[in-house]
């Protein structure tokens, strides 16, 4: 962070161009005549498999296995793609939180392995009787890094910046999780058929992002009309 002089002579705080600032304040209120964005995220490419070879703690972590790097249904729908609107300053209230956002280490997997959470607190919990070292990154920059040597240990961290956080474990190189941190409540995680719905969107033009860990993100414009659904098919590409 550095200070620069504004034209009015007042010192204002500026952030380096490559570093996003803290979450903007989102103004929650009543939306009248909102529209809905609904649709499906698809992937038509080849599904690559990832071979997992646990080399320690196998009694907890399990054996060698293969997992798809993207979950694609028979009709090409992508499960667990995050879809969200960027830079929305005002709109519907946040949904009531069922519980505090949490990332569990369970049998050397992250549970959930993909989630969308609001900026704020994340609890990281070790459910295993082995050491995990949970390490989250915004790109290459560490977001949090914590050793959890004990079963049922719980450490909380603050994710103050919207964006993608990749989570690794420094003790088990194959562990991988994804957290999409958002600063407005216009987001959805696709279901097993690749479908999503984002409701009560104030009419207007938006930037929409769809992202999955194997394909990366795709960004597109979307126009929402009062009281109507806007239907999208979003194709992720590798
Ligand atoms: Cu681990």
PDB file of C-alpha atoms in Angstrom, residues 27-234:
ATOM      1  CA  UNK A  27     -25.157  -2.540  -0.227  1.00  0.00           C
ATOM      2  CA  UNK A  28     -27.889  -5.101   0.554  1.00  0.00           C
ATOM      3  CA  UNK A  29     -31.524  -4.121   0.220  1.00  0.00           C
ATOM      4  CA  UNK A  30     -34.816  -4.949  -1.407  1.00  0.00           C
ATOM      5  CA  UNK A  31     -34.760  -5.737  -5.126  1.00  0.00           C
ATOM      6  CA  UNK A  32     -37.948  -4.921  -6.988  1.00  0.00           C
ATOM      7  CA  UNK A  33     -38.432  -6.241 -10.508  1.00  0.00           C
ATOM      8  CA  UNK A  34     -35.324  -8.355 -10.375  1.00  0.00           C
ATOM      9  CA  UNK A  35     -34.511 -10.844 -13.108  1.00  0.00           C
ATOM     10  CA  UNK A  36     -33.013 -14.312 -12.999  1.00  0.00           C
ATOM     11  CA  UNK A  37     -29.898 -15.673 -14.660  1.00  0.00           C
ATOM     12  CA  UNK A  38     -30.208 -19.376 -15.249  1.00  0.00           C
ATOM     13  CA  UNK A  39     -28.473 -21.886 -17.391  1.00  0.00           C
ATOM     14  CA  UNK A  40     -25.992 -24.609 -17.759  1.00  0.00           C
ATOM     15  CA  UNK A  41     -22.210 -24.897 -17.763  1.00  0.00           C
ATOM     16  CA  UNK A  42     -20.895 -27.453 -20.250  1.00  0.00           C
ATOM     17  CA  UNK A  43     -17.549 -28.940 -21.269  1.00  0.00           C
ATOM     18  CA  UNK A  44     -17.180 -30.785 -24.563  1.00  0.00           C
ATOM     19  CA  UNK A  45     -13.490 -31.609 -24.328  1.00  0.00           C
ATOM     20  CA  UNK A  46     -11.729 -34.733 -23.157  1.00  0.00           C
ATOM     21  CA  UNK A  47     -11.889 -35.404 -19.423  1.00  0.00           C
ATOM     22  CA  UNK A  48      -8.394 -35.874 -18.085  1.00  0.00           C
ATOM     23  CA  UNK A  49      -7.775 -38.114 -15.095  1.00  0.00           C
ATOM     24  CA  UNK A  50      -5.442 -37.345 -12.223  1.00  0.00           C
ATOM     25  CA  UNK A  51      -3.574 -40.208 -10.588  1.00  0.00           C
ATOM     26  CA  UNK A  52      -3.359 -39.908  -6.818  1.00  0.00           C
ATOM     27  CA  UNK A  53      -0.551 -41.803  -5.133  1.00  0.00           C
ATOM     28  CA  UNK A  54      -0.623 -41.356  -1.356  1.00  0.00           C
ATOM     29  CA  UNK A  55       2.941 -41.841  -0.127  1.00  0.00           C
ATOM     30  CA  UNK A  56       2.301 -41.468   3.622  1.00  0.00           C
ATOM     31  CA  UNK A  57      -0.462 -41.927   6.191  1.00  0.00           C
ATOM     32  CA  UNK A  58      -2.067 -44.453   3.844  1.00  0.00           C
ATOM     33  CA  UNK A  59      -4.100 -45.969   6.674  1.00  0.00           C
ATOM     34  CA  UNK A  60      -6.001 -42.662   6.815  1.00  0.00           C
ATOM     35  CA  UNK A  61      -5.494 -41.325   3.298  1.00  0.00           C
ATOM     36  CA  UNK A  62      -6.329 -44.439   1.309  1.00  0.00           C
ATOM     37  CA  UNK A  63      -4.612 -46.056  -1.633  1.00  0.00           C
ATOM     38  CA  UNK A  64      -3.766 -45.235  -5.208  1.00  0.00           C
ATOM     39  CA  UNK A  65      -6.698 -44.019  -7.275  1.00  0.00           C
ATOM     40  CA  UNK A  66      -7.659 -41.932 -10.269  1.00  0.00           C
ATOM     41  CA  UNK A  67     -10.032 -39.000 -10.210  1.00  0.00           C
ATOM     42  CA  UNK A  68     -11.422 -36.863 -13.042  1.00  0.00           C
ATOM     43  CA  UNK A  69     -10.069 -33.309 -13.140  1.00  0.00           C
ATOM     44  CA  UNK A  70     -13.523 -32.113 -14.178  1.00  0.00           C
ATOM     45  CA  UNK A  71     -16.844 -33.816 -13.423  1.00  0.00           C
ATOM     46  CA  UNK A  72     -18.869 -33.961 -16.633  1.00  0.00           C
ATOM     47  CA  UNK A  73     -22.288 -35.639 -16.884  1.00  0.00           C
ATOM     48  CA  UNK A  74     -23.623 -37.643 -19.846  1.00  0.00           C
ATOM     49  CA  UNK A  75     -25.110 -34.480 -21.377  1.00  0.00           C
ATOM     50  CA  UNK A  76     -21.826 -32.544 -20.893  1.00  0.00           C
ATOM     51  CA  UNK A  77     -22.995 -30.581 -17.845  1.00  0.00           C
ATOM     52  CA  UNK A  78     -20.168 -29.648 -15.459  1.00  0.00           C
ATOM     53  CA  UNK A  79     -20.641 -30.231 -11.735  1.00  0.00           C
ATOM     54  CA  UNK A  80     -19.190 -27.761  -9.220  1.00  0.00           C
ATOM     55  CA  UNK A  81     -18.409 -24.931 -11.584  1.00  0.00           C
ATOM     56  CA  UNK A  82     -18.684 -21.572  -9.836  1.00  0.00           C
ATOM     57  CA  UNK A  83     -20.775 -18.934 -11.578  1.00  0.00           C
ATOM     58  CA  UNK A  84     -20.816 -15.405 -10.217  1.00  0.00           C
ATOM     59  CA  UNK A  85     -21.346 -11.759 -11.090  1.00  0.00           C
ATOM     60  CA  UNK A  86     -18.413  -9.391 -10.696  1.00  0.00           C
ATOM     61  CA  UNK A  87     -18.484  -5.960  -9.129  1.00  0.00           C
ATOM     62  CA  UNK A  88     -22.120  -5.772  -8.085  1.00  0.00           C
ATOM     63  CA  UNK A  89     -22.402  -2.876  -5.634  1.00  0.00           C
ATOM     64  CA  UNK A  90     -26.031  -3.180  -4.662  1.00  0.00           C
ATOM     65  CA  UNK A  91     -28.810  -5.783  -4.606  1.00  0.00           C
ATOM     66  CA  UNK A  92     -30.477  -8.575  -2.673  1.00  0.00           C
ATOM     67  CA  UNK A  93     -29.521  -9.538   0.869  1.00  0.00           C
ATOM     68  CA  UNK A  94     -27.003 -12.294   1.495  1.00  0.00           C
ATOM     69  CA  UNK A  95     -28.697 -15.656   2.000  1.00  0.00           C
ATOM     70  CA  UNK A  96     -28.875 -16.671   5.673  1.00  0.00           C
ATOM     71  CA  UNK A  97     -25.778 -18.734   6.382  1.00  0.00           C
ATOM     72  CA  UNK A  98     -26.595 -22.320   7.388  1.00  0.00           C
ATOM     73  CA  UNK A  99     -23.288 -22.416   9.225  1.00  0.00           C
ATOM     74  CA  UNK A 100     -19.949 -20.682   9.227  1.00  0.00           C
ATOM     75  CA  UNK A 101     -17.878 -21.385   6.134  1.00  0.00           C
ATOM     76  CA  UNK A 102     -15.682 -24.356   6.871  1.00  0.00           C
ATOM     77  CA  UNK A 103     -13.009 -26.374   5.130  1.00  0.00           C
ATOM     78  CA  UNK A 104     -12.502 -29.828   6.605  1.00  0.00           C
ATOM     79  CA  UNK A 105      -9.601 -32.209   6.174  1.00  0.00           C
ATOM     80  CA  UNK A 106     -11.251 -35.643   6.009  1.00  0.00           C
ATOM     81  CA  UNK A 107      -9.292 -38.763   5.081  1.00  0.00           C
ATOM     82  CA  UNK A 108      -6.753 -36.473   3.411  1.00  0.00           C
ATOM     83  CA  UNK A 109      -9.348 -34.804   1.213  1.00  0.00           C
ATOM     84  CA  UNK A 110     -10.777 -31.337   1.444  1.00  0.00           C
ATOM     85  CA  UNK A 111     -14.478 -31.336   2.254  1.00  0.00           C
ATOM     86  CA  UNK A 112     -16.036 -29.632   0.460  1.00  0.00           C
ATOM     87  CA  UNK A 113     -13.424 -29.700  -2.282  1.00  0.00           C
ATOM     88  CA  UNK A 114     -15.150 -26.795  -4.053  1.00  0.00           C
ATOM     89  CA  UNK A 115     -17.097 -24.033  -2.319  1.00  0.00           C
ATOM     90  CA  UNK A 116     -18.150 -20.413  -2.705  1.00  0.00           C
ATOM     91  CA  UNK A 117     -17.961 -18.257   0.406  1.00  0.00           C
ATOM     92  CA  UNK A 118     -18.448 -14.574   1.210  1.00  0.00           C
ATOM     93  CA  UNK A 119     -15.413 -12.509   2.155  1.00  0.00           C
ATOM     94  CA  UNK A 120     -14.783 -13.049   5.845  1.00  0.00           C
ATOM     95  CA  UNK A 121     -14.031 -15.907   8.171  1.00  0.00           C
ATOM     96  CA  UNK A 122     -13.210 -19.465   7.135  1.00  0.00           C
ATOM     97  CA  UNK A 123     -12.755 -22.227   9.709  1.00  0.00           C
ATOM     98  CA  UNK A 124     -10.228 -24.898   8.806  1.00  0.00           C
ATOM     99  CA  UNK A 125     -10.742 -28.172  10.664  1.00  0.00           C
ATOM    100  CA  UNK A 126      -8.646 -31.328  10.872  1.00  0.00           C
ATOM    101  CA  UNK A 127     -10.880 -34.393  11.238  1.00  0.00           C
ATOM    102  CA  UNK A 128      -7.970 -36.795  10.832  1.00  0.00           C
ATOM    103  CA  UNK A 129      -5.533 -38.233  13.393  1.00  0.00           C
ATOM    104  CA  UNK A 130      -2.597 -37.130  11.232  1.00  0.00           C
ATOM    105  CA  UNK A 131      -0.898 -33.784  10.620  1.00  0.00           C
ATOM    106  CA  UNK A 132      -2.292 -31.615   7.837  1.00  0.00           C
ATOM    107  CA  UNK A 133      -0.722 -28.337   6.831  1.00  0.00           C
ATOM    108  CA  UNK A 134      -3.462 -26.452   5.035  1.00  0.00           C
ATOM    109  CA  UNK A 135      -2.103 -23.825   2.674  1.00  0.00           C
ATOM    110  CA  UNK A 136      -4.305 -21.473   0.641  1.00  0.00           C
ATOM    111  CA  UNK A 137      -3.164 -19.266  -2.227  1.00  0.00           C
ATOM    112  CA  UNK A 138      -4.552 -16.342  -4.189  1.00  0.00           C
ATOM    113  CA  UNK A 139      -2.577 -17.129  -7.335  1.00  0.00           C
ATOM    114  CA  UNK A 140       1.001 -17.534  -6.063  1.00  0.00           C
ATOM    115  CA  UNK A 141       0.481 -15.442  -2.958  1.00  0.00           C
ATOM    116  CA  UNK A 142      -0.238 -17.208   0.315  1.00  0.00           C
ATOM    117  CA  UNK A 143      -3.685 -16.438   1.701  1.00  0.00           C
ATOM    118  CA  UNK A 144      -3.255 -18.630   4.793  1.00  0.00           C
ATOM    119  CA  UNK A 145      -0.882 -21.345   5.936  1.00  0.00           C
ATOM    120  CA  UNK A 146      -1.560 -23.373   9.048  1.00  0.00           C
ATOM    121  CA  UNK A 147      -0.301 -26.547  10.659  1.00  0.00           C
ATOM    122  CA  UNK A 148      -3.034 -28.729  12.153  1.00  0.00           C
ATOM    123  CA  UNK A 149      -1.248 -31.554  13.967  1.00  0.00           C
ATOM    124  CA  UNK A 150      -4.195 -32.665  16.088  1.00  0.00           C
ATOM    125  CA  UNK A 151      -7.499 -34.325  15.344  1.00  0.00           C
ATOM    126  CA  UNK A 152     -10.504 -31.970  15.711  1.00  0.00           C
ATOM    127  CA  UNK A 153      -8.217 -28.953  15.701  1.00  0.00           C
ATOM    128  CA  UNK A 154      -9.939 -25.874  14.323  1.00  0.00           C
ATOM    129  CA  UNK A 155      -8.205 -22.688  13.184  1.00  0.00           C
ATOM    130  CA  UNK A 156      -9.992 -19.755  11.611  1.00  0.00           C
ATOM    131  CA  UNK A 157      -8.629 -17.390   9.021  1.00  0.00           C
ATOM    132  CA  UNK A 158      -9.894 -14.261   7.291  1.00  0.00           C
ATOM    133  CA  UNK A 159     -10.306 -14.175   3.512  1.00  0.00           C
ATOM    134  CA  UNK A 160     -10.840 -10.487   2.923  1.00  0.00           C
ATOM    135  CA  UNK A 161     -10.346 -10.394  -0.830  1.00  0.00           C
ATOM    136  CA  UNK A 162     -12.699 -11.746  -3.483  1.00  0.00           C
ATOM    137  CA  UNK A 163     -11.061 -14.186  -5.866  1.00  0.00           C
ATOM    138  CA  UNK A 164      -9.968 -17.771  -6.321  1.00  0.00           C
ATOM    139  CA  UNK A 165      -8.145 -19.502  -3.485  1.00  0.00           C
ATOM    140  CA  UNK A 166      -6.432 -22.786  -4.335  1.00  0.00           C
ATOM    141  CA  UNK A 167      -5.856 -24.931  -1.271  1.00  0.00           C
ATOM    142  CA  UNK A 168      -3.028 -27.449  -0.918  1.00  0.00           C
ATOM    143  CA  UNK A 169      -1.670 -29.495   1.946  1.00  0.00           C
ATOM    144  CA  UNK A 170       2.057 -29.204   2.545  1.00  0.00           C
ATOM    145  CA  UNK A 171       1.995 -32.655   4.185  1.00  0.00           C
ATOM    146  CA  UNK A 172       0.064 -34.460   1.413  1.00  0.00           C
ATOM    147  CA  UNK A 173       0.976 -33.175  -2.013  1.00  0.00           C
ATOM    148  CA  UNK A 174      -2.059 -34.639  -3.762  1.00  0.00           C
ATOM    149  CA  UNK A 175      -4.660 -32.805  -1.668  1.00  0.00           C
ATOM    150  CA  UNK A 176      -6.363 -29.988  -3.543  1.00  0.00           C
ATOM    151  CA  UNK A 177      -9.354 -27.775  -2.854  1.00  0.00           C
ATOM    152  CA  UNK A 178     -10.882 -24.638  -4.335  1.00  0.00           C
ATOM    153  CA  UNK A 179     -12.585 -21.728  -2.610  1.00  0.00           C
ATOM    154  CA  UNK A 180     -14.202 -18.948  -4.599  1.00  0.00           C
ATOM    155  CA  UNK A 181     -14.446 -15.881  -2.373  1.00  0.00           C
ATOM    156  CA  UNK A 182     -17.186 -13.447  -3.395  1.00  0.00           C
ATOM    157  CA  UNK A 183     -18.128  -9.929  -2.318  1.00  0.00           C
ATOM    158  CA  UNK A 184     -21.755 -10.048  -3.437  1.00  0.00           C
ATOM    159  CA  UNK A 185     -24.507 -12.692  -3.102  1.00  0.00           C
ATOM    160  CA  UNK A 186     -24.965 -13.221  -6.867  1.00  0.00           C
ATOM    161  CA  UNK A 187     -23.285 -16.589  -7.206  1.00  0.00           C
ATOM    162  CA  UNK A 188     -24.071 -20.272  -7.687  1.00  0.00           C
ATOM    163  CA  UNK A 189     -22.319 -23.605  -7.786  1.00  0.00           C
ATOM    164  CA  UNK A 190     -23.545 -25.836 -10.609  1.00  0.00           C
ATOM    165  CA  UNK A 191     -25.357 -29.053  -9.749  1.00  0.00           C
ATOM    166  CA  UNK A 192     -24.590 -32.517 -11.143  1.00  0.00           C
ATOM    167  CA  UNK A 193     -26.295 -31.570 -14.440  1.00  0.00           C
ATOM    168  CA  UNK A 194     -24.260 -28.369 -14.755  1.00  0.00           C
ATOM    169  CA  UNK A 195     -27.287 -26.198 -13.999  1.00  0.00           C
ATOM    170  CA  UNK A 196     -27.387 -23.005 -11.978  1.00  0.00           C
ATOM    171  CA  UNK A 197     -29.784 -20.200 -11.055  1.00  0.00           C
ATOM    172  CA  UNK A 198     -28.961 -16.717  -9.810  1.00  0.00           C
ATOM    173  CA  UNK A 199     -32.134 -14.935  -8.708  1.00  0.00           C
ATOM    174  CA  UNK A 200     -33.276 -11.395  -7.834  1.00  0.00           C
ATOM    175  CA  UNK A 201     -30.727  -9.625  -9.997  1.00  0.00           C
ATOM    176  CA  UNK A 202     -31.432  -5.910 -10.469  1.00  0.00           C
ATOM    177  CA  UNK A 203     -31.975  -5.229 -14.200  1.00  0.00           C
ATOM    178  CA  UNK A 204     -28.823  -4.134 -15.969  1.00  0.00           C
ATOM    179  CA  UNK A 205     -25.596  -5.244 -17.622  1.00  0.00           C
ATOM    180  CA  UNK A 206     -23.124  -7.419 -15.756  1.00  0.00           C
ATOM    181  CA  UNK A 207     -19.861  -9.282 -16.101  1.00  0.00           C
ATOM    182  CA  UNK A 208     -20.384 -12.946 -15.330  1.00  0.00           C
ATOM    183  CA  UNK A 209     -17.575 -15.384 -14.559  1.00  0.00           C
ATOM    184  CA  UNK A 210     -17.805 -19.164 -14.762  1.00  0.00           C
ATOM    185  CA  UNK A 211     -14.831 -21.091 -13.438  1.00  0.00           C
ATOM    186  CA  UNK A 212     -13.755 -24.665 -12.858  1.00  0.00           C
ATOM    187  CA  UNK A 213     -10.295 -25.665 -11.664  1.00  0.00           C
ATOM    188  CA  UNK A 214      -9.300 -27.761 -14.704  1.00  0.00           C
ATOM    189  CA  UNK A 215     -10.510 -25.349 -17.397  1.00  0.00           C
ATOM    190  CA  UNK A 216      -9.953 -22.041 -15.628  1.00  0.00           C
ATOM    191  CA  UNK A 217     -12.328 -19.086 -15.909  1.00  0.00           C
ATOM    192  CA  UNK A 218     -14.425 -17.684 -18.708  1.00  0.00           C
ATOM    193  CA  UNK A 219     -15.917 -14.210 -18.522  1.00  0.00           C
ATOM    194  CA  UNK A 220     -18.892 -12.893 -20.471  1.00  0.00           C
ATOM    195  CA  UNK A 221     -21.388 -10.045 -20.533  1.00  0.00           C
ATOM    196  CA  UNK A 222     -24.944 -10.690 -19.481  1.00  0.00           C
ATOM    197  CA  UNK A 223     -27.978  -8.427 -19.605  1.00  0.00           C
ATOM    198  CA  UNK A 224     -30.723  -8.903 -17.057  1.00  0.00           C
ATOM    199  CA  UNK A 225     -34.233  -7.704 -17.862  1.00  0.00           C
ATOM    200  CA  UNK A 226     -36.791  -6.897 -15.165  1.00  0.00           C
ATOM    201  CA  UNK A 227     -38.915  -9.857 -14.123  1.00  0.00           C
ATOM    202  CA  UNK A 228     -37.536 -12.195 -16.770  1.00  0.00           C
ATOM    203  CA  UNK A 229     -35.149 -15.097 -16.897  1.00  0.00           C
ATOM    204  CA  UNK A 230     -31.968 -14.742 -18.922  1.00  0.00           C
ATOM    205  CA  UNK A 231     -30.942 -18.172 -20.143  1.00  0.00           C
ATOM    206  CA  UNK A 232     -27.297 -19.018 -20.786  1.00  0.00           C
ATOM    207  CA  UNK A 233     -25.283 -21.975 -21.943  1.00  0.00           C
ATOM    208  CA  UNK A 234     -21.684 -21.407 -20.921  1.00  0.00           C
TER     209      UNK A 234
END
